[in-house]
Amino acid sequence: MDVSRAINGTARRTRFRPGAEARCRAGIAMRLLAGVGGGYAVAALFTMALSIGLPMPRAEAVLTATMASFAIYAAAIVWAFAAPGVLRAWAGMAAQAALLLLALFLLEGYLP
Amino acid sequence: MKDGFRQSMAWLHTWAGLLVGWVLFAVFLTGTAAYLRPEISYWMRPELALSRPGPENAAVAVAAMQAMAPDSPSWFITLPNERETVTRVFWRDPKAQGRRFRDAVLDADTGQPVAARETLGGDFFYVFHFQLHYVGVLWGRWIVSICTMFMLVAIVSGIITHRRIFADFFTFRPGKGQRSWLDGHNVCSVLALPYHLMITYTGLVLFMLMVMPWGIDRAYPGQRAAFNTEAFGNAPPRQRAGTPAPLAAVTPLMEEARQRWQGGRVGRVIVQNPGDAHATIQLIRAESERLSYNQQSLTFDGTTGALIHDSGDSGAAAEVRGVMYGLHIGRFAGPLLRGLFLLSGLAGTAMVATGCILWATKQRQQAARRGAAGFGTRLVEHLNIAAIAGLPLAMAAFFWANRVLPQGLAQRGAWEAHVFFIAWGLCLLHPLLRRGRRAWVEQFAAGALGFALLPVLNALFTTQHLPATLARGDWVRVWFDLGLLGCGALLGLLAWKVARHRPSAPLPRPAAVLALRSLAEAAP
Amino acid sequence: MIGLGFALAYAGFSALCLAMERHHEQVFRSRRIPPWRRLALAGGGWLLLGASALPLLQALGWGMGLVFWAGILTVTAMPLAMLLTYAPRLALALAGLSLPAGLVLLLCGA
């Protein structure tokens, strides 16, 4: 499975190390979790923030945000698998989520 | 680095597509059939004659509902149009079991339930393609939505993976094994790419408030009705008054709607609280007239007939959603454009099929080098046969059931669906007994026979056979029978192609021996 | 109008194909395309493709016209890909015929 090794960010032509296969599977599982779970969280936060933040009538904002959310979700999944390393994938996802969460709190007026 | 990116996208494309490929195949094929929903329904009710939609249909339907469901709090009436010759009604019945809805198909001219066999008609494929069968409505919709999300990811990663998208635009090299499958997959995907992207994304948008409810929950906590009013200009619902009052005549309201819409037709009528002083009659414009599915509607007071609400024009975002909705269901399309949608849908079906087969072919070649095919490869091959060759066969069985099942059978419509799934289930078992190519050929051939014999069956069991319909000029039935023959011919061609196929790329000797051995092992 | 759209799209795709070595070889049995001819074919192809949208937009308006155009691009490109593989000469002949046929259809009002 040299492809999966490549997406783990390690060199493709590494010599065999015990546990490499297991590590590779774990990497894929972590990316999957980042993409499917983290990506959905990012898309959901994005939808929430835009629904109350867009400068247009409330219903229009909800529709716009929800319609766009699937593009965000797809992009997040692609990012989770495109990022050079598992850590980077998770870090990118977490940064996005944190930014959106902050925006959401600001919009809701929880923070000064 | 760049290479690593492409490779990881290729990996994502492969697995996102393969894991749900068989569901996507079924959704694509039945969804494509759903473009012909009214025609299928018409063909499946051979007792019906072609009636002409007229201005009195609405009054007839309302009178029928008053007789059939006077106590119901709401009636939903779909009027006949140039494609659908019957009036379809459903209503809320507080006494009914389950979803508390009942429905009926009425003769447009008399308002009597049509004297036709009980059948699911084209609705079966339509409903199956977004909520499956046997599983609950919500389960089905969630499963299909998740698979659609996989599809979107597969499309995006596929575009990124395909590095020579323009150079390979028209390339098809037949008879070269894996490469031919790749070419075929590319041609089906790239040439109809706008359609694939459109149908996938709009499919997600259809159920977006179920899949992604967070925006609406945040902006409208617990007030979906308020959202509907603001977003789509629906009239706010009226509470029942509790005092009886007769319903206003509907025909003058139809005339008023026609004038307000500059000749536009009414497609549906919704009556709330009929017989109550707070009744409303909502007239909804026919969806075949506009690209956008956003309903233009007029709401009248149900007793005085005074206009109380005009949905007017919706905002930009609501209009975008309406256009997406409209594009997905394609009801605005005239015959020619519907043909284009149908062909694009078939291209999508072929795209999924070739993708699944490509994976299996690749694995088989690797297996030939290694020695034996693993369990995964054999499982995929098995499911490929059951889905790609089996589903058309099951669809033919569905049409057969419509003609052959006895008229008086209880739950006849449900049994049509049972026959469909029994046939499909047999297709799933069949490759256990007949391995590999033999299973492909037999299922394709059986499907071809099933479709090709349908017009014959039609002549045996009904009076609506091809010569008769041709003589009468009943073109919908004529085209449908010809289309069935066409499906039969296509499946026959596939069967013949598979049967004649010889793996062309000559393998080096030891590998060839190994491949032969694995083939011999695969055979029973 | 719609017939003209079909014809222009088919001719455009054919020209673009002929500007590619692989398909040039399929039709003319030679991979070498003189540079001026390649330029003319590619430019003409894109022009014809763009032009194929015009009759549809004119006849059907922006929304429906664009939808129709996308559909036409798909269903003209697919048979072309098949024809190039199995009957390349026929693909060329159809491309040559498509423009006059489109004009005739236009005059007939289709």
PDB file of C-alpha atoms in Angstrom, chain B residues 59-306:
ATOM      1  CA  ALA B  59     -63.539  21.617  -8.923  1.00  0.00           C
ATOM      2  CA  VAL B  60     -64.038  17.912  -9.640  1.00  0.00           C
ATOM      3  CA  ALA B  61     -61.157  17.015  -7.330  1.00  0.00           C
ATOM      4  CA  VAL B  62     -62.387  19.267  -4.514  1.00  0.00           C
ATOM      5  CA  ALA B  63     -65.869  17.773  -4.749  1.00  0.00           C
ATOM      6  CA  ALA B  64     -64.335  14.303  -4.609  1.00  0.00           C
ATOM      7  CA  MET B  65     -62.361  15.203  -1.509  1.00  0.00           C
ATOM      8  CA  GLN B  66     -65.464  16.599   0.165  1.00  0.00           C
ATOM      9  CA  ALA B  67     -67.104  13.240  -0.332  1.00  0.00           C
ATOM     10  CA  MET B  68     -64.049  11.169   0.587  1.00  0.00           C
ATOM     11  CA  ALA B  69     -62.420  13.054   3.471  1.00  0.00           C
ATOM     12  CA  PRO B  70     -64.725  15.708   4.907  1.00  0.00           C
ATOM     13  CA  ASP B  71     -63.109  15.491   8.357  1.00  0.00           C
ATOM     14  CA  SER B  72     -59.510  15.785   7.220  1.00  0.00           C
ATOM     15  CA  PRO B  73     -57.607  18.911   8.310  1.00  0.00           C
ATOM     16  CA  SER B  74     -55.721  19.176   5.020  1.00  0.00           C
ATOM     17  CA  TRP B  75     -56.044  18.035   1.424  1.00  0.00           C
ATOM     18  CA  PHE B  76     -53.223  18.034  -1.123  1.00  0.00           C
ATOM     19  CA  ILE B  77     -54.368  17.821  -4.720  1.00  0.00           C
ATOM     20  CA  THR B  78     -52.029  17.449  -7.701  1.00  0.00           C
ATOM     21  CA  LEU B  79     -53.863  18.340 -10.880  1.00  0.00           C
ATOM     22  CA  PRO B  80     -53.328  16.510 -14.155  1.00  0.00           C
ATOM     23  CA  ASN B  81     -51.069  18.019 -16.795  1.00  0.00           C
ATOM     24  CA  GLU B  82     -49.873  17.139 -20.246  1.00  0.00           C
ATOM     25  CA  ARG B  83     -47.746  14.260 -18.889  1.00  0.00           C
ATOM     26  CA  GLU B  84     -49.931  13.024 -16.071  1.00  0.00           C
ATOM     27  CA  THR B  85     -53.508  12.221 -16.921  1.00  0.00           C
ATOM     28  CA  VAL B  86     -54.849  11.543 -13.441  1.00  0.00           C
ATOM     29  CA  THR B  87     -55.519  13.669 -10.394  1.00  0.00           C
ATOM     30  CA  ARG B  88     -53.458  12.559  -7.420  1.00  0.00           C
ATOM     31  CA  VAL B  89     -54.631  13.404  -3.938  1.00  0.00           C
ATOM     32  CA  PHE B  90     -53.406  12.781  -0.467  1.00  0.00           C
ATOM     33  CA  TRP B  91     -54.825  13.957   2.794  1.00  0.00           C
ATOM     34  CA  ARG B  92     -54.148  13.929   6.466  1.00  0.00           C
ATOM     35  CA  ASP B  93     -56.351  11.437   8.235  1.00  0.00           C
ATOM     36  CA  PRO B  94     -56.321  11.701  12.025  1.00  0.00           C
ATOM     37  CA  LYS B  95     -57.677   8.154  12.254  1.00  0.00           C
ATOM     38  CA  ALA B  96     -55.145   6.536   9.913  1.00  0.00           C
ATOM     39  CA  GLN B  97     -52.220   4.455  11.098  1.00  0.00           C
ATOM     40  CA  GLY B  98     -48.554   5.261  10.688  1.00  0.00           C
ATOM     41  CA  ARG B  99     -47.777   8.503   8.892  1.00  0.00           C
ATOM     42  CA  ARG B 100     -51.430   9.578   9.143  1.00  0.00           C
ATOM     43  CA  PHE B 101     -51.676  10.223   5.440  1.00  0.00           C
ATOM     44  CA  ARG B 102     -53.898   8.522   2.921  1.00  0.00           C
ATOM     45  CA  ASP B 103     -53.717   8.866  -0.813  1.00  0.00           C
ATOM     46  CA  ALA B 104     -55.711   8.072  -3.892  1.00  0.00           C
ATOM     47  CA  VAL B 105     -55.518   8.379  -7.651  1.00  0.00           C
ATOM     48  CA  LEU B 106     -58.617   9.930  -9.164  1.00  0.00           C
ATOM     49  CA  ASP B 107     -60.039  10.057 -12.637  1.00  0.00           C
ATOM     50  CA  ALA B 108     -59.568  13.665 -13.723  1.00  0.00           C
ATOM     51  CA  ASP B 109     -63.003  13.960 -15.311  1.00  0.00           C
ATOM     52  CA  THR B 110     -65.232  12.129 -12.829  1.00  0.00           C
ATOM     53  CA  GLY B 111     -63.344  12.371  -9.540  1.00  0.00           C
ATOM     54  CA  GLN B 112     -63.879   8.657  -8.923  1.00  0.00           C
ATOM     55  CA  PRO B 113     -60.899   6.556  -7.859  1.00  0.00           C
ATOM     56  CA  VAL B 114     -59.447   5.312 -11.122  1.00  0.00           C
ATOM     57  CA  ALA B 115     -60.572   1.891 -12.207  1.00  0.00           C
ATOM     58  CA  ALA B 116     -57.021   0.702 -12.629  1.00  0.00           C
ATOM     59  CA  ARG B 117     -54.900  -2.017 -11.081  1.00  0.00           C
ATOM     60  CA  GLU B 118     -53.248  -1.159  -7.814  1.00  0.00           C
ATOM     61  CA  THR B 119     -49.670  -0.286  -8.650  1.00  0.00           C
ATOM     62  CA  LEU B 120     -46.783   1.734  -7.320  1.00  0.00           C
ATOM     63  CA  GLY B 121     -46.092   3.049 -10.795  1.00  0.00           C
ATOM     64  CA  GLY B 122     -43.146   5.300 -11.438  1.00  0.00           C
ATOM     65  CA  ASP B 123     -43.351   6.541  -7.856  1.00  0.00           C
ATOM     66  CA  PHE B 124     -41.486   3.420  -6.773  1.00  0.00           C
ATOM     67  CA  PHE B 125     -38.254   4.357  -8.550  1.00  0.00           C
ATOM     68  CA  TYR B 126     -38.670   7.995  -7.638  1.00  0.00           C
ATOM     69  CA  VAL B 127     -39.077   7.301  -3.933  1.00  0.00           C
ATOM     70  CA  PHE B 128     -36.453   4.551  -3.875  1.00  0.00           C
ATOM     71  CA  HIS B 129     -33.794   6.859  -5.281  1.00  0.00           C
ATOM     72  CA  PHE B 130     -33.892   9.152  -2.259  1.00  0.00           C
ATOM     73  CA  GLN B 131     -35.210   7.083   0.622  1.00  0.00           C
ATOM     74  CA  LEU B 132     -34.733   3.450  -0.396  1.00  0.00           C
ATOM     75  CA  HIS B 133     -37.341   0.856   0.638  1.00  0.00           C
ATOM     76  CA  TYR B 134     -37.945  -1.310   3.723  1.00  0.00           C
ATOM     77  CA  VAL B 135     -35.919   1.091   5.885  1.00  0.00           C
ATOM     78  CA  GLY B 136     -37.621   4.005   7.599  1.00  0.00           C
ATOM     79  CA  VAL B 137     -38.077   7.229   5.674  1.00  0.00           C
ATOM     80  CA  LEU B 138     -35.494   9.103   7.738  1.00  0.00           C
ATOM     81  CA  TRP B 139     -33.006   6.240   7.679  1.00  0.00           C
ATOM     82  CA  GLY B 140     -33.297   5.988   3.928  1.00  0.00           C
ATOM     83  CA  ARG B 141     -32.838   9.696   3.412  1.00  0.00           C
ATOM     84  CA  TRP B 142     -29.821   9.807   5.709  1.00  0.00           C
ATOM     85  CA  ILE B 143     -28.195   6.844   3.988  1.00  0.00           C
ATOM     86  CA  VAL B 144     -28.711   8.336   0.538  1.00  0.00           C
ATOM     87  CA  SER B 145     -27.528  11.764   1.693  1.00  0.00           C
ATOM     88  CA  ILE B 146     -24.341  10.322   3.182  1.00  0.00           C
ATOM     89  CA  CYS B 147     -23.677   8.374   0.003  1.00  0.00           C
ATOM     90  CA  THR B 148     -24.255  11.583  -1.966  1.00  0.00           C
ATOM     91  CA  MET B 149     -21.635  13.311   0.162  1.00  0.00           C
ATOM     92  CA  PHE B 150     -19.227  10.479  -0.697  1.00  0.00           C
ATOM     93  CA  MET B 151     -20.096  11.095  -4.315  1.00  0.00           C
ATOM     94  CA  LEU B 152     -19.263  14.787  -4.032  1.00  0.00           C
ATOM     95  CA  VAL B 153     -15.909  13.974  -2.457  1.00  0.00           C
ATOM     96  CA  ALA B 154     -15.261  11.377  -5.149  1.00  0.00           C
ATOM     97  CA  ILE B 155     -16.036  13.903  -7.893  1.00  0.00           C
ATOM     98  CA  VAL B 156     -13.826  16.621  -6.424  1.00  0.00           C
ATOM     99  CA  SER B 157     -10.904  14.295  -5.754  1.00  0.00           C
ATOM    100  CA  GLY B 158     -11.434  12.697  -9.163  1.00  0.00           C
ATOM    101  CA  ILE B 159     -11.070  16.059 -10.899  1.00  0.00           C
ATOM    102  CA  ILE B 160      -7.869  16.731  -8.963  1.00  0.00           C
ATOM    103  CA  THR B 161      -6.505  13.269  -9.755  1.00  0.00           C
ATOM    104  CA  HIS B 162      -7.200  13.412 -13.458  1.00  0.00           C
ATOM    105  CA  ARG B 163      -4.162  15.347 -14.565  1.00  0.00           C
ATOM    106  CA  ARG B 164      -4.689  15.298 -18.321  1.00  0.00           C
ATOM    107  CA  ILE B 165      -8.315  16.197 -18.287  1.00  0.00           C
ATOM    108  CA  PHE B 166      -8.302  17.992 -21.627  1.00  0.00           C
ATOM    109  CA  ALA B 167      -5.794  15.828 -23.445  1.00  0.00           C
ATOM    110  CA  ASP B 168      -7.841  12.729 -22.625  1.00  0.00           C
ATOM    111  CA  PHE B 169     -11.146  14.360 -23.300  1.00  0.00           C
ATOM    112  CA  PHE B 170     -12.132  12.102 -26.178  1.00  0.00           C
ATOM    113  CA  THR B 171      -9.840   9.178 -25.631  1.00  0.00           C
ATOM    114  CA  PHE B 172     -11.336   5.733 -25.659  1.00  0.00           C
ATOM    115  CA  ARG B 173      -9.092   2.766 -26.366  1.00  0.00           C
ATOM    116  CA  PRO B 174     -11.204  -0.399 -26.455  1.00  0.00           C
ATOM    117  CA  GLY B 175      -9.979  -3.937 -25.927  1.00  0.00           C
ATOM    118  CA  LYS B 176      -7.092  -2.992 -23.655  1.00  0.00           C
ATOM    119  CA  GLY B 177      -8.292  -4.284 -20.319  1.00  0.00           C
ATOM    120  CA  GLN B 178      -7.756  -1.974 -17.413  1.00  0.00           C
ATOM    121  CA  ARG B 179      -6.898   0.985 -19.643  1.00  0.00           C
ATOM    122  CA  SER B 180     -10.159   0.686 -21.534  1.00  0.00           C
ATOM    123  CA  TRP B 181     -12.116   0.746 -18.295  1.00  0.00           C
ATOM    124  CA  LEU B 182     -10.173   3.818 -17.227  1.00  0.00           C
ATOM    125  CA  ASP B 183     -10.894   5.500 -20.565  1.00  0.00           C
ATOM    126  CA  GLY B 184     -14.549   4.617 -20.351  1.00  0.00           C
ATOM    127  CA  HIS B 185     -14.748   5.890 -16.793  1.00  0.00           C
ATOM    128  CA  ASN B 186     -13.092   9.151 -17.860  1.00  0.00           C
ATOM    129  CA  VAL B 187     -15.342   9.682 -20.847  1.00  0.00           C
ATOM    130  CA  CYS B 188     -18.534   9.096 -18.839  1.00  0.00           C
ATOM    131  CA  SER B 189     -17.326  11.309 -16.007  1.00  0.00           C
ATOM    132  CA  VAL B 190     -15.666  14.204 -17.778  1.00  0.00           C
ATOM    133  CA  LEU B 191     -18.041  14.706 -20.674  1.00  0.00           C
ATOM    134  CA  ALA B 192     -21.052  14.881 -18.370  1.00  0.00           C
ATOM    135  CA  LEU B 193     -19.199  16.570 -15.527  1.00  0.00           C
ATOM    136  CA  PRO B 194     -21.499  19.620 -15.290  1.00  0.00           C
ATOM    137  CA  TYR B 195     -24.420  17.272 -14.900  1.00  0.00           C
ATOM    138  CA  HIS B 196     -22.702  15.082 -12.306  1.00  0.00           C
ATOM    139  CA  LEU B 197     -21.682  18.036 -10.196  1.00  0.00           C
ATOM    140  CA  MET B 198     -25.099  19.603 -10.524  1.00  0.00           C
ATOM    141  CA  ILE B 199     -27.065  16.477  -9.662  1.00  0.00           C
ATOM    142  CA  THR B 200     -24.826  15.620  -6.697  1.00  0.00           C
ATOM    143  CA  TYR B 201     -24.749  19.055  -5.149  1.00  0.00           C
ATOM    144  CA  THR B 202     -28.424  19.751  -5.717  1.00  0.00           C
ATOM    145  CA  GLY B 203     -29.192  16.321  -4.290  1.00  0.00           C
ATOM    146  CA  LEU B 204     -27.494  17.387  -1.077  1.00  0.00           C
ATOM    147  CA  VAL B 205     -29.312  20.712  -1.108  1.00  0.00           C
ATOM    148  CA  LEU B 206     -32.683  18.930  -1.298  1.00  0.00           C
ATOM    149  CA  PHE B 207     -32.203  17.502   2.179  1.00  0.00           C
ATOM    150  CA  MET B 208     -29.894  20.173   3.526  1.00  0.00           C
ATOM    151  CA  LEU B 209     -32.091  21.144   6.458  1.00  0.00           C
ATOM    152  CA  MET B 210     -32.054  17.497   7.576  1.00  0.00           C
ATOM    153  CA  VAL B 211     -28.330  16.928   7.062  1.00  0.00           C
ATOM    154  CA  MET B 212     -27.107  20.376   8.126  1.00  0.00           C
ATOM    155  CA  PRO B 213     -29.769  21.763  10.480  1.00  0.00           C
ATOM    156  CA  TRP B 214     -27.346  23.862  12.540  1.00  0.00           C
ATOM    157  CA  GLY B 215     -27.848  27.158  10.778  1.00  0.00           C
ATOM    158  CA  ILE B 216     -31.612  27.109  10.961  1.00  0.00           C
ATOM    159  CA  ASP B 217     -31.546  25.814  14.531  1.00  0.00           C
ATOM    160  CA  ARG B 218     -29.308  28.684  15.549  1.00  0.00           C
ATOM    161  CA  ALA B 219     -31.174  31.425  13.684  1.00  0.00           C
ATOM    162  CA  TYR B 220     -34.708  30.079  14.206  1.00  0.00           C
ATOM    163  CA  PRO B 221     -34.655  27.980  17.366  1.00  0.00           C
ATOM    164  CA  GLY B 222     -37.841  25.932  17.260  1.00  0.00           C
ATOM    165  CA  GLN B 223     -39.562  28.139  14.686  1.00  0.00           C
ATOM    166  CA  ARG B 224     -39.407  26.357  11.361  1.00  0.00           C
ATOM    167  CA  ALA B 225     -42.794  27.712  10.319  1.00  0.00           C
ATOM    168  CA  ALA B 226     -41.502  31.259  10.761  1.00  0.00           C
ATOM    169  CA  PHE B 227     -38.520  30.336   8.610  1.00  0.00           C
ATOM    170  CA  ASN B 228     -40.774  28.956   5.884  1.00  0.00           C
ATOM    171  CA  THR B 229     -42.825  32.117   5.919  1.00  0.00           C
ATOM    172  CA  GLU B 230     -39.786  34.371   5.679  1.00  0.00           C
ATOM    173  CA  ALA B 231     -37.794  32.273   3.233  1.00  0.00           C
ATOM    174  CA  PHE B 232     -40.411  31.039   0.819  1.00  0.00           C
ATOM    175  CA  GLY B 233     -43.245  33.487   1.370  1.00  0.00           C
ATOM    176  CA  ASN B 234     -45.634  30.774   2.562  1.00  0.00           C
ATOM    177  CA  ALA B 235     -48.742  32.083   4.255  1.00  0.00           C
ATOM    178  CA  PRO B 236     -48.597  31.642   8.040  1.00  0.00           C
ATOM    179  CA  PRO B 237     -50.826  28.718   9.040  1.00  0.00           C
ATOM    180  CA  ARG B 238     -54.306  29.541  10.342  1.00  0.00           C
ATOM    181  CA  GLN B 239     -55.801  27.951  13.429  1.00  0.00           C
ATOM    182  CA  ARG B 240     -59.090  26.097  13.149  1.00  0.00           C
ATOM    183  CA  ALA B 241     -62.042  28.273  14.150  1.00  0.00           C
ATOM    184  CA  GLY B 242     -64.311  25.397  15.143  1.00  0.00           C
ATOM    185  CA  THR B 243     -67.363  26.867  13.432  1.00  0.00           C
ATOM    186  CA  PRO B 244     -68.441  25.088  10.252  1.00  0.00           C
ATOM    187  CA  ALA B 245     -68.696  27.039   7.027  1.00  0.00           C
ATOM    188  CA  PRO B 246     -69.049  25.878   3.403  1.00  0.00           C
ATOM    189  CA  LEU B 247     -66.003  25.935   1.162  1.00  0.00           C
ATOM    190  CA  ALA B 248     -65.851  28.594  -1.556  1.00  0.00           C
ATOM    191  CA  ALA B 249     -66.002  27.488  -5.201  1.00  0.00           C
ATOM    192  CA  VAL B 250     -62.539  26.822  -6.550  1.00  0.00           C
ATOM    193  CA  THR B 251     -63.073  27.521 -10.268  1.00  0.00           C
ATOM    194  CA  PRO B 252     -63.185  31.353  -9.993  1.00  0.00           C
ATOM    195  CA  LEU B 253     -60.015  31.221  -7.898  1.00  0.00           C
ATOM    196  CA  MET B 254     -58.304  29.214 -10.637  1.00  0.00           C
ATOM    197  CA  GLU B 255     -59.283  31.893 -13.125  1.00  0.00           C
ATOM    198  CA  GLU B 256     -57.919  34.613 -10.860  1.00  0.00           C
ATOM    199  CA  ALA B 257     -54.618  32.743 -10.518  1.00  0.00           C
ATOM    200  CA  ARG B 258     -54.390  32.373 -14.269  1.00  0.00           C
ATOM    201  CA  GLN B 259     -54.787  36.098 -14.694  1.00  0.00           C
ATOM    202  CA  ARG B 260     -52.304  37.005 -11.991  1.00  0.00           C
ATOM    203  CA  TRP B 261     -49.700  34.669 -13.468  1.00  0.00           C
ATOM    204  CA  GLN B 262     -50.296  35.909 -17.009  1.00  0.00           C
ATOM    205  CA  GLY B 263     -51.680  32.631 -18.250  1.00  0.00           C
ATOM    206  CA  GLY B 264     -49.647  30.424 -15.899  1.00  0.00           C
ATOM    207  CA  ARG B 265     -51.276  27.152 -14.869  1.00  0.00           C
ATOM    208  CA  VAL B 266     -52.137  25.909 -11.403  1.00  0.00           C
ATOM    209  CA  GLY B 267     -50.320  22.667 -10.613  1.00  0.00           C
ATOM    210  CA  ARG B 268     -51.441  21.908  -7.083  1.00  0.00           C
ATOM    211  CA  VAL B 269     -54.213  22.850  -4.713  1.00  0.00           C
ATOM    212  CA  ILE B 270     -53.832  22.678  -0.935  1.00  0.00           C
ATOM    213  CA  VAL B 271     -56.904  23.090   1.221  1.00  0.00           C
ATOM    214  CA  GLN B 272     -56.446  23.597   4.970  1.00  0.00           C
ATOM    215  CA  ASN B 273     -59.301  23.138   7.438  1.00  0.00           C
ATOM    216  CA  PRO B 274     -61.954  22.438   4.792  1.00  0.00           C
ATOM    217  CA  GLY B 275     -65.471  23.006   6.081  1.00  0.00           C
ATOM    218  CA  ASP B 276     -64.237  25.310   8.821  1.00  0.00           C
ATOM    219  CA  ALA B 277     -64.687  29.073   9.000  1.00  0.00           C
ATOM    220  CA  HIS B 278     -60.903  29.445   8.901  1.00  0.00           C
ATOM    221  CA  ALA B 279     -60.379  27.347   5.798  1.00  0.00           C
ATOM    222  CA  THR B 280     -57.725  28.376   3.280  1.00  0.00           C
ATOM    223  CA  ILE B 281     -57.296  27.387  -0.346  1.00  0.00           C
ATOM    224  CA  GLN B 282     -53.756  27.657  -1.659  1.00  0.00           C
ATOM    225  CA  LEU B 283     -53.135  27.474  -5.399  1.00  0.00           C
ATOM    226  CA  ILE B 284     -49.580  26.586  -6.424  1.00  0.00           C
ATOM    227  CA  ARG B 285     -48.233  27.278  -9.841  1.00  0.00           C
ATOM    228  CA  ALA B 286     -47.302  24.277 -12.011  1.00  0.00           C
ATOM    229  CA  GLU B 287     -43.647  23.403 -11.607  1.00  0.00           C
ATOM    230  CA  SER B 288     -43.249  22.548 -15.280  1.00  0.00           C
ATOM    231  CA  GLU B 289     -43.411  26.226 -16.151  1.00  0.00           C
ATOM    232  CA  ARG B 290     -40.339  27.571 -14.424  1.00  0.00           C
ATOM    233  CA  LEU B 291     -36.735  26.539 -13.930  1.00  0.00           C
ATOM    234  CA  SER B 292     -37.015  27.386 -10.255  1.00  0.00           C
ATOM    235  CA  TYR B 293     -38.999  25.037  -8.073  1.00  0.00           C
ATOM    236  CA  ASN B 294     -39.820  27.829  -5.650  1.00  0.00           C
ATOM    237  CA  GLN B 295     -43.519  27.704  -5.426  1.00  0.00           C
ATOM    238  CA  GLN B 296     -45.380  30.737  -6.605  1.00  0.00           C
ATOM    239  CA  SER B 297     -48.626  30.476  -4.766  1.00  0.00           C
ATOM    240  CA  LEU B 298     -51.797  32.362  -3.972  1.00  0.00           C
ATOM    241  CA  THR B 299     -53.677  31.736  -0.757  1.00  0.00           C
ATOM    242  CA  PHE B 300     -57.389  32.484  -0.570  1.00  0.00           C
ATOM    243  CA  ASP B 301     -59.802  32.570   2.292  1.00  0.00           C
ATOM    244  CA  GLY B 302     -61.657  29.275   2.068  1.00  0.00           C
ATOM    245  CA  THR B 303     -65.103  30.687   2.722  1.00  0.00           C
ATOM    246  CA  THR B 304     -65.148  34.090   1.049  1.00  0.00           C
ATOM    247  CA  GLY B 305     -62.655  33.373  -1.707  1.00  0.00           C
ATOM    248  CA  ALA B 306     -60.767  36.609  -0.946  1.00  0.00           C
TER     249      ALA B 306
END
